[in-house]
Amino acid sequence: MGLNYQLVLWNNHKKTYDKLIVLGMLLYIILFAVVTLVFNSETSIETLVIRAFGSLAIIMLHIILVIGPLARLNSAFLPILYNRRHLGVSMFIAAFIHGGFSMFQFHALGDVNPIYSIFISNMDYGSLTDFPFQVLGFLALLILFVMASTSHDFFLGNLSAKTWKRLHMMVYAAYALIIAHVFLGAFQQETSPFTIGILVFGFILVSSLHLITAFKEGHIDTAKTEEKEGWLKVCDISEIEEDRAKIFTVEKERIAIFKYDGKLSAIHNVCKHQGGPLGEGKIIDGCITCPWHGYQYLPANGQSPPPFTEKVATYELKLDGKTVYINPKAFEEGTEVNPCKI
Amino acid sequence: MKKNDEFYVSYIDRSLGPKTKTTLKRFSIIALATIVIGALLFSFFQKPFKNSTFELTSATNITGTYYEKPYPMLRVEVAENTFKNILLLGFGKSSANPYLEKLQKEVKDLNGKNVSIEGNLIYYNGKTLIQITDDEKVILESSSKKRLPEKEVISKMTLTGEIIDPKCYFGVMKPGKGKIHRSCAVRCVSGGIPPVLATTDKNNISEYFLITDLNGKPINKDILEYIGKPSEITGIVEKMEDWSIIKIQVSDIRELDKKSSIY
Ligand code: HEM
Ligand code: FES
């Protein structure tokens, strides 16, 4: 992995991606403003800003949420996943403008602290239709803030991939809060079948894509296997393509078994970067390459080639005729294991 | 997972194959289409806004007779023998009182005296309010006592409407009523802006009642939980030139389980 080389090309794709994000956001705000000023010119600027950025943020959030399952269903979507964090941070900025303007407009210049005011102005916590919906938006914004500010790779190094992943799973909590924020808030007063319809459609799309993905991946995890003296039967050798892997699950841990250069090697399936599925990767220049952002690991010892220092667990394999067997006991991360000769 | 022989790695030149490229293009087009449709729907289907006005960036000077009961107001002669009672408000979500204190200390009793105020006008549907932002801009014009507006008791009435904060409702915010605006209205009234009951009858004629307690004293904190919800209020109604007043007991407010119908 030539470091400089990586930076240059990363920038080229990133630029197109970022340009698209900025273009999309500008297009949204301009369209929203023009339509509002033409058809509803008595609006106030603050309301225009609050509504334009709030609705932009929720639409962006939907786009972000469909990318994950799409990329798992079809690897051609992976390059979008690859730079999803920029989309995430831009969405946070839109949400922050919405929330910030709302906080200023509705809670500042009063007799108590604006943040305290969000929680205590409307005390109908027991009612559904009168629920203090701004509290939900505020909590969602906090989650988005934590996510946006820890999206840098710096935090990946300091937080462990698992913690980071858990943190970023909170996006679903934020999504739920935001849906409740809109349905218990704006939609109680600004009821229109079209805006309600678009969010209901979005919700159905996001949840069904996630369910389909979970269902498909569930199959990997529930495949039955035979045990023989501590070795588990994986598959026939012909089921693994050259330079690719088969994912095999033992006690909820996924293992990627790669075939390359007349050899077989097995490593833990989870990439140390952001938990990408290494078993959906490919051997490039002798290295297992993660499909998400291209982190690399040597198949024989699960270590990233120098100067990188990531390590994943390795496993022992054996062949009996044409059948591949695995010893499900993981070795320490980065342990050298002799590849199994075919 | 769908088969795709292409394997894109960001740092490998030309690893972005044609199939992947087509998928990306399609995705970008669908995403942009979603953005356009979303913008059109969310902007077009907003409820119409009122033509209320807040002159945030321009200041106006008004002169009239000051009085503080039930809430600080200025009685301004707009045409011969026609008076408009302009409700005085502070900056942000606050009462006008702190801005009047300085002059009140100098003059002892400001009631009935001629005062000029420079501030930002707020107006809608025949009612005018003014935001004072600086106590230097409240000036005593003459010390001779003038007549105060007369109050006429109408009767005990039960009215249906919504308690609003007049500052936002008459201009500062859109919408300045209902659920969306509720916590802001609570902050405003809590900060000393007089609560007002807005009613709309079958013919879409609205009337506005300054709310006080049974002794005609201001109510603020006690009424907060009823703000921004349709309710039914019983009280003694008085007429004070272009404003109405309703004297109530907070416990006589009944929340109504229905959609807001004020306008
Ligand atoms: C501090 C946090 C927040 C506050 C105080 C807040 C406040 C509000 C208010 C007052 C409204 C009604 C505005 C109107 O219709 O006039 C609203 C609507 C809305 N909010 Fe939030 N919000 C916050 C966070 C969020 C976040 C994080 C999102 C999503 C990413 C969001 C999405 C929306 C959407 C989609 C609407 C409906 C469309 C609109 O009217 O803007 N809000 N919010
Ligand atoms: S998850 Fe980013 S490279 Fe593997």
mmCIF file of C-alpha atoms and ligand atoms in Angstrom, chain A residues 271-278 290-295 297, ligand 2:
data_model
loop_
_atom_site.group_PDB
_atom_site.id
_atom_site.type_symbol
_atom_site.label_atom_id
_atom_site.label_comp_id
_atom_site.label_asym_id
_atom_site.label_seq_id
_atom_site.Cartn_x
_atom_site.Cartn_y
_atom_site.Cartn_z
ATOM 1 C CA CYS A 271 -11.825 -5.721 9.361
ATOM 2 C CA LYS A 272 -10.025 -3.701 12.025
ATOM 3 C CA HIS A 273 -10.862 -0.447 10.281
ATOM 4 C CA GLN A 274 -14.628 -0.180 10.474
ATOM 5 C CA GLY A 275 -15.617 -3.804 10.715
ATOM 6 C CA GLY A 276 -15.925 -4.436 6.984
ATOM 7 C CA PRO A 277 -16.524 -8.062 5.875
ATOM 8 C CA LEU A 278 -13.088 -9.327 4.826
ATOM 9 C CA CYS A 290 -11.140 -5.286 2.538
ATOM 10 C CA PRO A 291 -14.060 -4.459 0.221
ATOM 11 C CA TRP A 292 -14.971 -1.353 2.157
ATOM 12 C CA HIS A 293 -11.906 0.863 2.180
ATOM 13 C CA GLY A 294 -9.112 -1.424 1.000
ATOM 14 C CA TYR A 295 -7.255 -2.223 4.235
ATOM 15 C CA TYR A 297 -3.955 -8.300 5.558
HETATM 16 S S1 FES C 2 -13.678 -1.530 7.015
HETATM 17 FE FE1 FES C 2 -12.589 0.070 6.150
HETATM 18 S S2 FES C 2 -11.105 -1.041 5.137
HETATM 19 FE FE2 FES C 2 -12.122 -2.589 6.086
#
